[in-house]
């Protein structure tokens, strides 16, 4: 086999491997779809350009309420004044030069 | 020169001084002191000693006497004349004090009294300490003529000079009539005692001769009428001791002068405290009343709310409070009285309090729930425009931290005045019950849909539908929050920690004003 023929056969083997892999992946997706059906609709809705707030589907109302409740809980847990952050510590310090300067300006001393 | 020829020993001089001091301390003499006690009143010195911390009083000018001869005055010279003047401490903080001595010629305002009071006011201004005047006087000393009037002028001028520089408190413990009422009228706070103190420009006799109106002292110028009707008095006390205790309590909130922040008190309350009762305190029916004072007291440090002008214009609440120990000025509408509407008196009450807070560096916390300004011919003819403008002016002028909490109704001009970002409120919070609109739903629907309602087959039903739609749009704070006119919508119980955090942010706020001699506030 000359060099040209050798290159051609190697290219053929590469193409064969690539398409075989693709075929296997397609097969895998089909198997997975067969195992987990009816998920496509939800993906399509969530991909919609409409804001979830504008959706009026009554079947989603309950889900939205639950999501809102979870959201509020998460929000409250994040910002609840649970003793962290040393709330009020700034008030325990004396006023600083920034305050004095502002007062001086109002009183016409600057 | 021998020892015998020397001047008297130091011991003799001290004995002489002690005798002079004893004479000065006896005021108008034992007989008059007894008469004062018989009336249930303390003497000038007893009042000062009750007001100040024990052992802290330092008297000055105890030996001044007048120089007048006319009308037998040459035989009526008392060391110290008709006023006790000095300085001392209240809760460990320095204050200047003068106390009119009724046992010396009825506490009449003489040239010497004027000089002594002027001196202590000058000292107080230079030292930057508050001044408390304990007033019990029949008025100007007639025998001294123009010298007495000149003395009053000096006092009024100094009251004005001290205004906005050092806090001034007048405690009314006896009569105060004629021109002399202008001194307490010029001070920041007036405390009157029920039954014993009276204030008026002209007394019942003069009024009867001029206008033929019959009135007694108490109905004309007693503590009740001035604290509830005229607004001249900020506090009405049941007794002298009660009045002096109110002065002490008031002083605990006040800074010494306009260059100091209000005194910080180590907090006794949890900054994170969230009172769950707040979440159900505001009625869902927007026409239903509730007590705003409860809202305030549940938000601020426990037992720290100290209302001012409580009986005057009860549709508004103003007072001092503390948030994590930081003294603040609180302004609020009171839905329990006239639905919290703003009228002439409440405008005056709020504007004056705001100006005090701004002058003495109190952050302002405003709780808003008002349907707006009170409609009516009396209000319009009484100058509600001029009086209402005072609130606008005072809030706009104030450079201290300004924080608003819209609790429920914030309609029209009242929203603009009390809680608008554009009047430079630093932070605007709203409760979920907040309604921010140009006017209430009923009025708005009549304006917006009058024709449609008229044309509808069932007008009442159409109206109800329009009202419901309007309420849906404006009876929630979210549209205002969506446009940034409200900084945050709070669960009511979060208000306390939120306000404390806001005060931390604004603690060192730098205000700014245009250079000017002074503004022209609508008075």
PDB file of N, CA and C in Angstrom, chain A residues 76 79-103 105-107 109, chain B residues 258-261 264 271-272 274 323-324 326 361 399 488-489 491 494 497-498 500-501 503-504 507-513:
ATOM      1  N   UNK A  76     -35.587  34.917  54.434  1.00  0.00           N
ATOM      2  CA  UNK A  76     -35.580  35.257  55.857  1.00  0.00           C
ATOM      3  C   UNK A  76     -34.403  34.629  56.575  1.00  0.00           C
ATOM      4  N   UNK A  79     -31.396  36.745  55.775  1.00  0.00           N
ATOM      5  CA  UNK A  79     -31.295  38.084  56.316  1.00  0.00           C
ATOM      6  C   UNK A  79     -31.904  38.208  57.707  1.00  0.00           C
ATOM      7  N   UNK A  80     -32.265  37.103  58.309  1.00  0.00           N
ATOM      8  CA  UNK A  80     -32.833  37.203  59.649  1.00  0.00           C
ATOM      9  C   UNK A  80     -31.761  37.731  60.586  1.00  0.00           C
ATOM     10  N   UNK A  81     -32.197  38.550  61.536  1.00  0.00           N
ATOM     11  CA  UNK A  81     -31.245  39.162  62.443  1.00  0.00           C
ATOM     12  C   UNK A  81     -30.980  38.162  63.556  1.00  0.00           C
ATOM     13  N   UNK A  82     -30.109  37.228  63.252  1.00  0.00           N
ATOM     14  CA  UNK A  82     -29.933  36.097  64.150  1.00  0.00           C
ATOM     15  C   UNK A  82     -28.791  36.305  65.135  1.00  0.00           C
ATOM     16  N   UNK A  83     -28.353  37.535  65.289  1.00  0.00           N
ATOM     17  CA  UNK A  83     -27.264  37.766  66.231  1.00  0.00           C
ATOM     18  C   UNK A  83     -25.933  37.949  65.547  1.00  0.00           C
ATOM     19  N   UNK A  84     -25.918  37.692  64.240  1.00  0.00           N
ATOM     20  CA  UNK A  84     -24.665  37.884  63.510  1.00  0.00           C
ATOM     21  C   UNK A  84     -24.626  39.296  62.938  1.00  0.00           C
ATOM     22  N   UNK A  85     -23.464  39.787  62.639  1.00  0.00           N
ATOM     23  CA  UNK A  85     -23.344  41.098  62.013  1.00  0.00           C
ATOM     24  C   UNK A  85     -23.186  42.238  62.998  1.00  0.00           C
ATOM     25  N   UNK A  86     -23.156  41.932  64.283  1.00  0.00           N
ATOM     26  CA  UNK A  86     -22.942  42.955  65.314  1.00  0.00           C
ATOM     27  C   UNK A  86     -23.867  44.146  65.124  1.00  0.00           C
ATOM     28  N   UNK A  87     -25.145  43.860  64.987  1.00  0.00           N
ATOM     29  CA  UNK A  87     -26.123  44.929  64.801  1.00  0.00           C
ATOM     30  C   UNK A  87     -26.027  45.948  65.932  1.00  0.00           C
ATOM     31  N   UNK A  88     -25.946  47.211  65.553  1.00  0.00           N
ATOM     32  CA  UNK A  88     -25.917  48.292  66.544  1.00  0.00           C
ATOM     33  C   UNK A  88     -24.539  48.679  67.022  1.00  0.00           C
ATOM     34  N   UNK A  89     -23.522  47.929  66.613  1.00  0.00           N
ATOM     35  CA  UNK A  89     -22.179  48.218  67.143  1.00  0.00           C
ATOM     36  C   UNK A  89     -21.686  49.605  66.738  1.00  0.00           C
ATOM     37  N   UNK A  90     -22.116  50.066  65.556  1.00  0.00           N
ATOM     38  CA  UNK A  90     -21.690  51.403  65.111  1.00  0.00           C
ATOM     39  C   UNK A  90     -22.243  52.488  66.021  1.00  0.00           C
ATOM     40  N   UNK A  91     -23.431  52.233  66.567  1.00  0.00           N
ATOM     41  CA  UNK A  91     -24.058  53.248  67.420  1.00  0.00           C
ATOM     42  C   UNK A  91     -23.334  53.377  68.751  1.00  0.00           C
ATOM     43  N   UNK A  92     -22.579  52.365  69.099  1.00  0.00           N
ATOM     44  CA  UNK A  92     -21.859  52.403  70.373  1.00  0.00           C
ATOM     45  C   UNK A  92     -20.580  53.226  70.279  1.00  0.00           C
ATOM     46  N   UNK A  93     -20.164  53.538  69.036  1.00  0.00           N
ATOM     47  CA  UNK A  93     -18.933  54.317  68.863  1.00  0.00           C
ATOM     48  C   UNK A  93     -19.261  55.813  68.830  1.00  0.00           C
ATOM     49  N   UNK A  94     -18.302  56.656  69.219  1.00  0.00           N
ATOM     50  CA  UNK A  94     -18.563  58.098  69.100  1.00  0.00           C
ATOM     51  C   UNK A  94     -18.605  58.527  67.640  1.00  0.00           C
ATOM     52  N   UNK A  95     -19.245  59.676  67.394  1.00  0.00           N
ATOM     53  CA  UNK A  95     -19.284  60.189  66.021  1.00  0.00           C
ATOM     54  C   UNK A  95     -17.866  60.500  65.566  1.00  0.00           C
ATOM     55  N   UNK A  96     -17.657  60.475  64.274  1.00  0.00           N
ATOM     56  CA  UNK A  96     -16.297  60.676  63.792  1.00  0.00           C
ATOM     57  C   UNK A  96     -16.109  62.038  63.133  1.00  0.00           C
ATOM     58  N   UNK A  97     -14.912  62.248  62.600  1.00  0.00           N
ATOM     59  CA  UNK A  97     -14.557  63.550  62.013  1.00  0.00           C
ATOM     60  C   UNK A  97     -15.445  63.889  60.827  1.00  0.00           C
ATOM     61  N   UNK A  98     -15.901  62.850  60.128  1.00  0.00           N
ATOM     62  CA  UNK A  98     -16.792  63.068  58.974  1.00  0.00           C
ATOM     63  C   UNK A  98     -18.054  63.804  59.419  1.00  0.00           C
ATOM     64  N   UNK A  99     -18.615  63.370  60.537  1.00  0.00           N
ATOM     65  CA  UNK A  99     -19.813  64.010  61.087  1.00  0.00           C
ATOM     66  C   UNK A  99     -19.512  65.447  61.509  1.00  0.00           C
ATOM     67  N   UNK A 100     -18.380  65.608  62.199  1.00  0.00           N
ATOM     68  CA  UNK A 100     -18.008  66.945  62.675  1.00  0.00           C
ATOM     69  C   UNK A 100     -17.839  67.898  61.509  1.00  0.00           C
ATOM     70  N   UNK A 101     -17.247  67.380  60.425  1.00  0.00           N
ATOM     71  CA  UNK A 101     -16.997  68.241  59.257  1.00  0.00           C
ATOM     72  C   UNK A 101     -18.334  68.673  58.641  1.00  0.00           C
ATOM     73  N   UNK A 102     -19.267  67.721  58.562  1.00  0.00           N
ATOM     74  CA  UNK A 102     -20.580  68.046  58.001  1.00  0.00           C
ATOM     75  C   UNK A 102     -21.301  69.084  58.842  1.00  0.00           C
ATOM     76  N   UNK A 103     -21.209  68.924  60.150  1.00  0.00           N
ATOM     77  CA  UNK A 103     -21.864  69.876  61.052  1.00  0.00           C
ATOM     78  C   UNK A 103     -21.225  71.255  60.919  1.00  0.00           C
ATOM     79  N   UNK A 105     -19.833  72.460  58.335  1.00  0.00           N
ATOM     80  CA  UNK A 105     -20.222  73.094  57.079  1.00  0.00           C
ATOM     81  C   UNK A 105     -21.625  73.708  57.199  1.00  0.00           C
ATOM     82  N   UNK A 106     -22.516  72.980  57.851  1.00  0.00           N
ATOM     83  CA  UNK A 106     -23.878  73.503  58.031  1.00  0.00           C
ATOM     84  C   UNK A 106     -23.851  74.774  58.879  1.00  0.00           C
ATOM     85  N   UNK A 107     -22.990  74.768  59.879  1.00  0.00           N
ATOM     86  CA  UNK A 107     -22.936  75.930  60.771  1.00  0.00           C
ATOM     87  C   UNK A 107     -22.093  77.059  60.197  1.00  0.00           C
ATOM     88  N   UNK A 109     -18.883  77.052  59.502  1.00  0.00           N
ATOM     89  CA  UNK A 109     -17.521  77.161  60.032  1.00  0.00           C
ATOM     90  C   UNK A 109     -16.472  76.775  59.008  1.00  0.00           C
TER      91      UNK A 109
ATOM     92  N   UNK B 258     -25.564  72.312  70.281  1.00  0.00           N
ATOM     93  CA  UNK B 258     -25.847  71.907  68.903  1.00  0.00           C
ATOM     94  C   UNK B 258     -24.653  71.260  68.198  1.00  0.00           C
ATOM     95  N   UNK B 259     -23.493  71.262  68.831  1.00  0.00           N
ATOM     96  CA  UNK B 259     -22.328  70.629  68.213  1.00  0.00           C
ATOM     97  C   UNK B 259     -22.079  69.230  68.767  1.00  0.00           C
ATOM     98  N   UNK B 260     -22.957  68.791  69.626  1.00  0.00           N
ATOM     99  CA  UNK B 260     -22.816  67.447  70.223  1.00  0.00           C
ATOM    100  C   UNK B 260     -23.903  66.535  69.685  1.00  0.00           C
ATOM    101  N   UNK B 261     -23.609  65.246  69.553  1.00  0.00           N
ATOM    102  CA  UNK B 261     -24.720  64.324  69.291  1.00  0.00           C
ATOM    103  C   UNK B 261     -25.498  64.116  70.584  1.00  0.00           C
ATOM    104  N   UNK B 264     -25.503  59.121  74.297  1.00  0.00           N
ATOM    105  CA  UNK B 264     -25.699  57.687  74.065  1.00  0.00           C
ATOM    106  C   UNK B 264     -25.847  56.997  75.421  1.00  0.00           C
ATOM    107  N   UNK B 271     -31.027  44.449  70.278  1.00  0.00           N
ATOM    108  CA  UNK B 271     -31.203  45.102  68.967  1.00  0.00           C
ATOM    109  C   UNK B 271     -31.898  44.193  67.955  1.00  0.00           C
ATOM    110  N   UNK B 272     -31.804  42.888  68.142  1.00  0.00           N
ATOM    111  CA  UNK B 272     -32.398  41.931  67.200  1.00  0.00           C
ATOM    112  C   UNK B 272     -33.865  41.621  67.523  1.00  0.00           C
ATOM    113  N   UNK B 274     -37.549  41.141  67.652  1.00  0.00           N
ATOM    114  CA  UNK B 274     -38.604  41.311  66.651  1.00  0.00           C
ATOM    115  C   UNK B 274     -39.937  40.999  67.332  1.00  0.00           C
ATOM    116  N   UNK B 323     -33.009  53.937  70.132  1.00  0.00           N
ATOM    117  CA  UNK B 323     -32.864  52.698  69.364  1.00  0.00           C
ATOM    118  C   UNK B 323     -31.442  52.212  69.576  1.00  0.00           C
ATOM    119  N   UNK B 324     -31.297  51.121  70.247  1.00  0.00           N
ATOM    120  CA  UNK B 324     -30.002  50.605  70.676  1.00  0.00           C
ATOM    121  C   UNK B 324     -29.188  51.710  71.374  1.00  0.00           C
ATOM    122  N   UNK B 326     -29.260  54.869  71.005  1.00  0.00           N
ATOM    123  CA  UNK B 326     -29.138  56.122  70.249  1.00  0.00           C
ATOM    124  C   UNK B 326     -30.451  56.909  70.373  1.00  0.00           C
ATOM    125  N   UNK B 361     -29.332  67.524  66.362  1.00  0.00           N
ATOM    126  CA  UNK B 361     -28.724  66.304  65.808  1.00  0.00           C
ATOM    127  C   UNK B 361     -29.424  65.004  66.175  1.00  0.00           C
ATOM    128  N   UNK B 399     -31.244  68.271  58.019  1.00  0.00           N
ATOM    129  CA  UNK B 399     -30.109  67.555  57.424  1.00  0.00           C
ATOM    130  C   UNK B 399     -29.722  66.321  58.244  1.00  0.00           C
ATOM    131  N   UNK B 488     -37.437  49.472  50.847  1.00  0.00           N
ATOM    132  CA  UNK B 488     -37.631  48.058  51.181  1.00  0.00           C
ATOM    133  C   UNK B 488     -38.990  47.860  51.828  1.00  0.00           C
ATOM    134  N   UNK B 489     -39.603  46.759  51.490  1.00  0.00           N
ATOM    135  CA  UNK B 489     -40.859  46.392  52.143  1.00  0.00           C
ATOM    136  C   UNK B 489     -40.507  45.437  53.282  1.00  0.00           C
ATOM    137  N   UNK B 491     -41.370  43.048  56.734  1.00  0.00           N
ATOM    138  CA  UNK B 491     -42.306  42.385  57.643  1.00  0.00           C
ATOM    139  C   UNK B 491     -42.302  43.256  58.897  1.00  0.00           C
ATOM    140  N   UNK B 494     -39.743  43.151  61.603  1.00  0.00           N
ATOM    141  CA  UNK B 494     -38.340  43.425  61.268  1.00  0.00           C
ATOM    142  C   UNK B 494     -37.959  44.885  61.480  1.00  0.00           C
ATOM    143  N   UNK B 497     -34.820  45.947  64.091  1.00  0.00           N
ATOM    144  CA  UNK B 497     -33.442  45.744  63.622  1.00  0.00           C
ATOM    145  C   UNK B 497     -33.128  46.514  62.350  1.00  0.00           C
ATOM    146  N   UNK B 498     -34.135  46.674  61.491  1.00  0.00           N
ATOM    147  CA  UNK B 498     -33.900  47.427  60.252  1.00  0.00           C
ATOM    148  C   UNK B 498     -33.555  48.885  60.553  1.00  0.00           C
ATOM    149  N   UNK B 500     -32.331  50.081  63.339  1.00  0.00           N
ATOM    150  CA  UNK B 500     -31.021  50.161  64.003  1.00  0.00           C
ATOM    151  C   UNK B 500     -29.908  50.080  62.954  1.00  0.00           C
ATOM    152  N   UNK B 501     -30.074  49.164  62.009  1.00  0.00           N
ATOM    153  CA  UNK B 501     -29.070  49.048  60.942  1.00  0.00           C
ATOM    154  C   UNK B 501     -29.001  50.339  60.122  1.00  0.00           C
ATOM    155  N   UNK B 503     -29.753  53.352  61.164  1.00  0.00           N
ATOM    156  CA  UNK B 503     -29.118  54.390  61.988  1.00  0.00           C
ATOM    157  C   UNK B 503     -27.606  54.214  62.001  1.00  0.00           C
ATOM    158  N   UNK B 504     -27.171  52.962  61.981  1.00  0.00           N
ATOM    159  CA  UNK B 504     -25.722  52.722  61.920  1.00  0.00           C
ATOM    160  C   UNK B 504     -25.141  53.314  60.643  1.00  0.00           C
ATOM    161  N   UNK B 507     -25.202  57.181  60.805  1.00  0.00           N
ATOM    162  CA  UNK B 507     -24.696  57.787  62.048  1.00  0.00           C
ATOM    163  C   UNK B 507     -23.852  59.031  61.795  1.00  0.00           C
ATOM    164  N   UNK B 508     -22.994  58.956  60.818  1.00  0.00           N
ATOM    165  CA  UNK B 508     -22.101  60.091  60.550  1.00  0.00           C
ATOM    166  C   UNK B 508     -22.501  60.849  59.298  1.00  0.00           C
ATOM    167  N   UNK B 509     -23.791  60.824  59.000  1.00  0.00           N
ATOM    168  CA  UNK B 509     -24.281  61.487  57.783  1.00  0.00           C
ATOM    169  C   UNK B 509     -23.856  62.962  57.747  1.00  0.00           C
ATOM    170  N   UNK B 510     -23.387  63.371  56.581  1.00  0.00           N
ATOM    171  CA  UNK B 510     -23.050  64.781  56.377  1.00  0.00           C
ATOM    172  C   UNK B 510     -24.196  65.444  55.646  1.00  0.00           C
ATOM    173  N   UNK B 511     -24.830  66.356  56.281  1.00  0.00           N
ATOM    174  CA  UNK B 511     -25.878  67.111  55.603  1.00  0.00           C
ATOM    175  C   UNK B 511     -25.269  68.288  54.877  1.00  0.00           C
ATOM    176  N   UNK B 512     -26.051  68.901  54.030  1.00  0.00           N
ATOM    177  CA  UNK B 512     -25.535  70.103  53.376  1.00  0.00           C
ATOM    178  C   UNK B 512     -26.678  71.079  53.135  1.00  0.00           C
ATOM    179  N   UNK B 513     -26.372  72.340  53.250  1.00  0.00           N
ATOM    180  CA  UNK B 513     -27.365  73.383  52.976  1.00  0.00           C
ATOM    181  C   UNK B 513     -26.683  74.487  52.170  1.00  0.00           C
TER     182      UNK B 513
END
